[in-house]
mmCIF file of C-alpha atoms in Angstrom:
data_model
loop_
_atom_site.group_PDB
_atom_site.id
_atom_site.type_symbol
_atom_site.label_atom_id
_atom_site.label_comp_id
_atom_site.label_asym_id
_atom_site.label_seq_id
_atom_site.Cartn_x
_atom_site.Cartn_y
_atom_site.Cartn_z
ATOM 1 C CA LYS X 1 35.625 35.236 35.089
ATOM 2 C CA GLN X 2 36.808 31.802 36.069
ATOM 3 C CA GLU X 3 37.300 28.818 33.601
ATOM 4 C CA VAL X 4 38.763 25.414 34.022
ATOM 5 C CA THR X 5 39.928 23.768 31.766
ATOM 6 C CA GLN X 6 41.038 19.737 31.944
ATOM 7 C CA ILE X 7 42.751 17.849 29.911
ATOM 8 C CA PRO X 8 42.991 15.238 28.290
ATOM 9 C CA ALA X 9 40.019 15.060 26.965
ATOM 10 C CA ALA X 10 39.474 11.627 26.709
ATOM 11 C CA LEU X 11 42.490 9.359 27.926
ATOM 12 C CA SER X 12 42.606 5.371 27.617
ATOM 13 C CA VAL X 13 45.708 2.765 29.180
ATOM 14 C CA PRO X 14 45.565 -0.490 30.306
ATOM 15 C CA GLU X 15 45.229 -2.071 33.217
ATOM 16 C CA GLY X 16 48.235 -1.347 35.642
ATOM 17 C CA GLU X 17 49.397 2.198 34.938
ATOM 18 C CA ASN X 18 50.188 4.883 36.146
ATOM 19 C CA LEU X 19 48.072 8.291 34.996
ATOM 20 C CA VAL X 20 48.498 11.785 35.351
ATOM 21 C CA LEU X 21 44.977 14.027 34.872
ATOM 22 C CA ASN X 22 45.169 17.641 34.580
ATOM 23 C CA CYS X 23 43.268 20.951 35.589
ATOM 24 C CA SER X 24 43.855 24.361 34.777
ATOM 25 C CA PHE X 25 42.175 27.475 35.602
ATOM 26 C CA THR X 26 42.787 31.160 35.241
ATOM 27 C CA ASP X 27 42.153 32.821 38.695
ATOM 28 C CA SER X 28 43.631 31.392 41.339
ATOM 29 C CA ALA X 29 41.238 33.289 44.007
ATOM 30 C CA ILE X 30 40.083 30.460 44.894
ATOM 31 C CA TYR X 31 38.385 28.543 47.898
ATOM 32 C CA ASN X 32 39.196 24.752 47.269
ATOM 33 C CA LEU X 33 38.991 22.518 44.392
ATOM 34 C CA GLN X 34 37.234 19.025 44.198
ATOM 35 C CA TRP X 35 37.269 16.467 41.409
ATOM 36 C CA PHE X 36 34.400 14.319 41.313
ATOM 37 C CA ARG X 37 33.979 10.747 39.757
ATOM 38 C CA GLN X 38 31.179 10.705 37.326
ATOM 39 C CA ASP X 39 29.989 7.352 35.954
ATOM 40 C CA PRO X 40 27.686 7.452 33.262
ATOM 41 C CA GLY X 41 24.569 8.851 33.587
ATOM 42 C CA LYS X 42 25.142 8.526 36.892
ATOM 43 C CA GLY X 43 25.981 11.366 39.746
ATOM 44 C CA LEU X 44 29.464 12.818 41.071
ATOM 45 C CA THR X 45 31.044 11.048 43.164
ATOM 46 C CA SER X 46 33.561 13.617 45.545
ATOM 47 C CA LEU X 47 36.769 11.589 45.426
ATOM 48 C CA LEU X 48 39.448 14.312 47.477
ATOM 49 C CA LEU X 49 39.047 18.244 47.951
ATOM 50 C CA ILE X 50 42.215 20.260 48.257
ATOM 51 C CA GLN X 51 41.466 23.517 50.355
ATOM 52 C CA SER X 52 43.606 26.750 48.773
ATOM 53 C CA SER X 53 46.439 26.290 51.419
ATOM 54 C CA GLN X 54 46.836 22.862 50.624
ATOM 55 C CA ARG X 55 48.997 21.606 48.125
ATOM 56 C CA GLU X 56 48.165 17.835 48.280
ATOM 57 C CA GLN X 57 45.321 15.180 49.609
ATOM 58 C CA THR X 58 45.893 11.833 49.344
ATOM 59 C CA SER X 59 43.560 8.731 49.014
ATOM 60 C CA GLY X 60 43.611 5.135 48.664
ATOM 61 C CA ARG X 61 45.735 4.877 45.117
ATOM 62 C CA LEU X 62 44.636 9.026 44.505
ATOM 63 C CA ASN X 63 46.452 11.680 44.843
ATOM 64 C CA ALA X 64 46.341 15.515 44.090
ATOM 65 C CA SER X 65 47.758 18.015 43.666
ATOM 66 C CA LEU X 66 47.667 21.754 43.822
ATOM 67 C CA ASP X 67 49.501 25.531 43.021
ATOM 68 C CA LYS X 68 47.408 27.605 42.845
ATOM 69 C CA SER X 69 49.280 30.401 41.814
ATOM 70 C CA SER X 70 50.144 28.681 37.737
ATOM 71 C CA GLY X 71 46.684 27.788 38.267
ATOM 72 C CA ARG X 72 46.717 24.290 38.268
ATOM 73 C CA SER X 73 45.640 20.884 39.850
ATOM 74 C CA THR X 74 46.845 17.217 38.693
ATOM 75 C CA LEU X 75 44.882 14.087 40.312
ATOM 76 C CA TYR X 76 47.131 11.242 39.987
ATOM 77 C CA ILE X 77 46.147 7.661 39.924
ATOM 78 C CA ALA X 78 48.174 4.928 40.716
ATOM 79 C CA ALA X 79 48.139 1.474 39.568
ATOM 80 C CA SER X 80 45.298 1.315 37.567
ATOM 81 C CA GLN X 81 42.115 -0.466 37.294
ATOM 82 C CA PRO X 82 39.463 -1.510 35.079
ATOM 83 C CA GLY X 83 36.595 0.156 37.416
ATOM 84 C CA ASP X 84 38.398 2.957 37.953
ATOM 85 C CA SER X 85 36.885 3.846 33.937
ATOM 86 C CA ALA X 86 34.810 6.634 34.549
ATOM 87 C CA THR X 87 34.276 10.553 33.639
ATOM 88 C CA TYR X 88 36.762 12.574 36.459
ATOM 89 C CA LEU X 89 35.878 16.094 36.600
ATOM 90 C CA CYS X 90 37.131 19.352 38.608
ATOM 91 C CA ALA X 91 35.667 22.267 40.006
ATOM 92 C CA VAL X 92 37.408 25.288 41.153
ATOM 93 C CA ASN X 93 34.996 26.647 44.167
ATOM 94 C CA THR X 94 34.960 30.719 45.716
ATOM 95 C CA ASN X 95 34.392 31.166 48.883
ATOM 96 C CA ALA X 96 31.397 32.719 47.688
ATOM 97 C CA GLY X 97 29.597 28.971 46.926
ATOM 98 C CA LYS X 98 30.225 29.416 43.044
ATOM 99 C CA SER X 99 31.345 26.167 41.623
ATOM 100 C CA THR X 100 33.149 26.274 38.258
ATOM 101 C CA PHE X 101 33.216 22.403 36.797
ATOM 102 C CA GLY X 102 35.644 21.544 34.619
ATOM 103 C CA ASP X 103 34.518 19.172 31.201
ATOM 104 C CA GLY X 104 36.300 16.020 32.209
ATOM 105 C CA THR X 105 38.516 13.471 31.273
ATOM 106 C CA THR X 106 37.024 9.996 30.418
ATOM 107 C CA LEU X 107 38.974 7.392 31.729
ATOM 108 C CA THR X 108 38.729 3.826 30.032
ATOM 109 C CA VAL X 109 40.732 1.329 31.964
ATOM 110 C CA LYS X 110 41.570 -1.783 30.252
ATOM 111 C CA PRO X 111 41.735 -4.932 30.843
ATOM 112 C CA ASP U 1 23.311 6.985 56.086
ATOM 113 C CA ALA U 2 23.359 10.667 55.648
ATOM 114 C CA MET U 3 22.959 11.110 51.430
ATOM 115 C CA VAL U 4 21.182 13.974 48.866
ATOM 116 C CA ILE U 5 18.188 12.328 47.062
ATOM 117 C CA GLN U 6 16.913 13.277 43.721
ATOM 118 C CA ASN U 7 13.045 12.347 43.061
ATOM 119 C CA PRO U 8 13.004 10.902 39.867
ATOM 120 C CA ARG U 9 15.391 9.615 38.309
ATOM 121 C CA TYR U 10 13.943 9.999 35.071
ATOM 122 C CA GLN U 11 11.355 13.145 34.282
ATOM 123 C CA VAL U 12 9.318 12.908 31.130
ATOM 124 C CA THR U 13 7.326 16.172 30.779
ATOM 125 C CA GLN U 14 6.320 17.572 27.360
ATOM 126 C CA PHE U 15 6.978 21.612 25.697
ATOM 127 C CA GLY U 16 5.566 23.755 27.764
ATOM 128 C CA LYS U 17 3.943 21.680 30.581
ATOM 129 C CA PRO U 18 5.201 23.113 34.123
ATOM 130 C CA VAL U 19 7.818 20.447 35.964
ATOM 131 C CA THR U 20 8.999 20.187 39.399
ATOM 132 C CA LEU U 21 12.466 18.467 39.796
ATOM 133 C CA SER U 22 13.063 17.739 44.045
ATOM 134 C CA CYS U 23 15.699 17.615 46.270
ATOM 135 C CA SER U 24 16.887 16.432 49.836
ATOM 136 C CA GLN U 25 19.266 15.589 52.370
ATOM 137 C CA THR U 26 19.616 13.530 55.709
ATOM 138 C CA LEU U 27 23.178 15.585 55.624
ATOM 139 C CA ASN U 28 22.094 18.578 57.653
ATOM 140 C CA HIS U 29 23.929 20.974 55.316
ATOM 141 C CA ASN U 30 23.421 24.380 54.873
ATOM 142 C CA VAL U 31 23.992 25.211 51.655
ATOM 143 C CA MET U 32 22.034 23.622 48.921
ATOM 144 C CA TYR U 33 23.501 23.515 45.215
ATOM 145 C CA TRP U 34 20.971 22.839 41.743
ATOM 146 C CA TYR U 35 23.171 22.464 38.692
ATOM 147 C CA GLN U 36 22.253 21.255 35.248
ATOM 148 C CA GLN U 37 24.871 19.409 33.036
ATOM 149 C CA LYS U 38 24.284 18.564 29.583
ATOM 150 C CA SER U 39 25.777 15.685 27.983
ATOM 151 C CA SER U 40 29.267 15.106 27.610
ATOM 152 C CA GLN U 41 29.415 18.300 29.279
ATOM 153 C CA ALA U 42 30.401 20.053 32.350
ATOM 154 C CA PRO U 43 27.937 20.578 35.249
ATOM 155 C CA LYS U 44 26.764 24.461 34.871
ATOM 156 C CA LEU U 45 25.231 25.717 38.546
ATOM 157 C CA LEU U 46 21.645 27.558 38.074
ATOM 158 C CA PHE U 47 21.504 28.964 41.648
ATOM 159 C CA HIS U 48 22.859 27.934 45.091
ATOM 160 C CA TYR U 49 20.959 28.530 48.885
ATOM 161 C CA TYR U 50 22.451 29.792 51.965
ATOM 162 C CA ASP U 51 20.070 28.433 53.868
ATOM 163 C CA LYS U 52 16.884 30.521 52.994
ATOM 164 C CA ASP U 53 19.405 33.571 51.141
ATOM 165 C CA PHE U 54 19.142 32.543 47.272
ATOM 166 C CA ASN U 55 22.186 32.776 45.236
ATOM 167 C CA ASN U 56 20.756 33.037 41.358
ATOM 168 C CA GLU U 57 23.670 32.533 38.919
ATOM 169 C CA ALA U 58 23.815 35.320 35.912
ATOM 170 C CA ASP U 59 23.105 33.331 33.530
ATOM 171 C CA THR U 60 20.702 31.020 34.502
ATOM 172 C CA PRO U 61 17.525 31.876 32.363
ATOM 173 C CA ASP U 62 13.913 32.992 34.335
ATOM 174 C CA ASN U 63 12.250 30.237 32.994
ATOM 175 C CA PHE U 64 14.810 28.267 36.621
ATOM 176 C CA GLN U 65 13.001 28.677 39.064
ATOM 177 C CA SER U 66 13.682 26.962 43.055
ATOM 178 C CA ARG U 67 12.482 26.943 46.781
ATOM 179 C CA ARG U 68 13.154 25.475 49.963
ATOM 180 C CA PRO U 69 10.769 25.383 52.083
ATOM 181 C CA ASN U 70 13.186 24.017 54.931
ATOM 182 C CA THR U 71 16.620 23.075 56.124
ATOM 183 C CA SER U 72 16.340 19.486 53.753
ATOM 184 C CA PHE U 73 14.543 20.088 50.269
ATOM 185 C CA CYS U 74 14.604 21.982 47.531
ATOM 186 C CA PHE U 75 13.021 22.199 44.302
ATOM 187 C CA LEU U 76 13.930 22.972 40.871
ATOM 188 C CA ASP U 77 10.914 24.150 39.152
ATOM 189 C CA ILE U 78 11.204 24.299 35.390
ATOM 190 C CA ARG U 79 8.295 26.737 33.795
ATOM 191 C CA SER U 80 7.472 26.005 30.358
ATOM 192 C CA PRO U 81 10.079 23.475 29.534
ATOM 193 C CA GLY U 82 11.658 23.477 26.148
ATOM 194 C CA LEU U 83 13.652 21.243 24.560
ATOM 195 C CA GLY U 84 17.311 22.715 24.871
ATOM 196 C CA ASP U 85 16.241 22.493 28.710
ATOM 197 C CA ALA U 86 16.319 18.005 28.676
ATOM 198 C CA ALA U 87 19.587 17.670 30.797
ATOM 199 C CA MET U 88 20.282 15.738 33.986
ATOM 200 C CA TYR U 89 19.561 18.421 36.731
ATOM 201 C CA LEU U 90 22.322 17.596 39.946
ATOM 202 C CA CYS U 91 21.451 18.775 43.319
ATOM 203 C CA ALA U 92 24.152 19.248 45.730
ATOM 204 C CA THR U 93 24.822 20.309 49.599
ATOM 205 C CA SER U 94 27.342 22.125 51.432
ATOM 206 C CA LYS U 95 28.009 23.494 54.677
ATOM 207 C CA ASN U 96 29.203 26.707 55.101
ATOM 208 C CA SER U 97 32.842 25.998 55.878
ATOM 209 C CA PRO U 98 35.240 25.014 56.858
ATOM 210 C CA ASP U 99 34.809 22.491 54.564
ATOM 211 C CA LYS U 100 32.275 23.178 51.954
ATOM 212 C CA THR U 101 32.907 19.979 50.302
ATOM 213 C CA GLN U 102 30.074 19.176 48.044
ATOM 214 C CA TYR U 103 27.737 16.474 48.264
ATOM 215 C CA PHE U 104 25.965 15.089 45.002
ATOM 216 C CA GLY U 105 22.762 13.319 44.135
ATOM 217 C CA PRO U 106 22.399 10.952 41.836
ATOM 218 C CA GLY U 107 20.439 13.747 39.363
ATOM 219 C CA THR U 108 17.207 13.091 37.331
ATOM 220 C CA ARG U 109 17.348 12.773 34.081
ATOM 221 C CA LEU U 110 14.682 15.722 32.447
ATOM 222 C CA LEU U 111 13.167 14.336 28.615
ATOM 223 C CA VAL U 112 10.948 17.234 26.767
ATOM 224 C CA LEU U 113 8.803 15.637 24.284
#
């Protein structure tokens, strides 16, 4: 059974810092991995998707990496802003369409 | 804009009273998912459809049922809601391949009194 762990559970940083969020998974037989952002009481917004054959994806200030063999992904946020404050979730997806989510990292960026 | 729509955004029901949550999409995706998310927890997949092919997760209670009458709509029926079913219910869609990026609706928050 796939298990997804996100560390840390919460993170508070001053504005402008670069930061890394971690996601680890136990079964490396994945189809892709997706990073989401969730604001309080809202749905999930897709940030980046990495296919199993890819090593990283970039979108603006965000960079996600994937090391399938070690069961790890990181989400790097450059020059953090207060508007980045949210919960960040990673989801590991199989080819059969099953998604397993981590519990998320709640990020607070202080002005 | 193409999107995933969930109605209502907030639903209050009574203990044991059946309730239906709805999801619609304009993305023309053939895969639709229903997730349950409790406070500060990861979304938990309840079931998903590949077109009309229904896939139930092994640990989804029988109390939860789903219908997909056409590509655009999918419904979550909770036959006898209990207090433990109070949660955010999230609908998502994706293409079958190769991308499979999931697009989520805003969710319906269910309160059981």
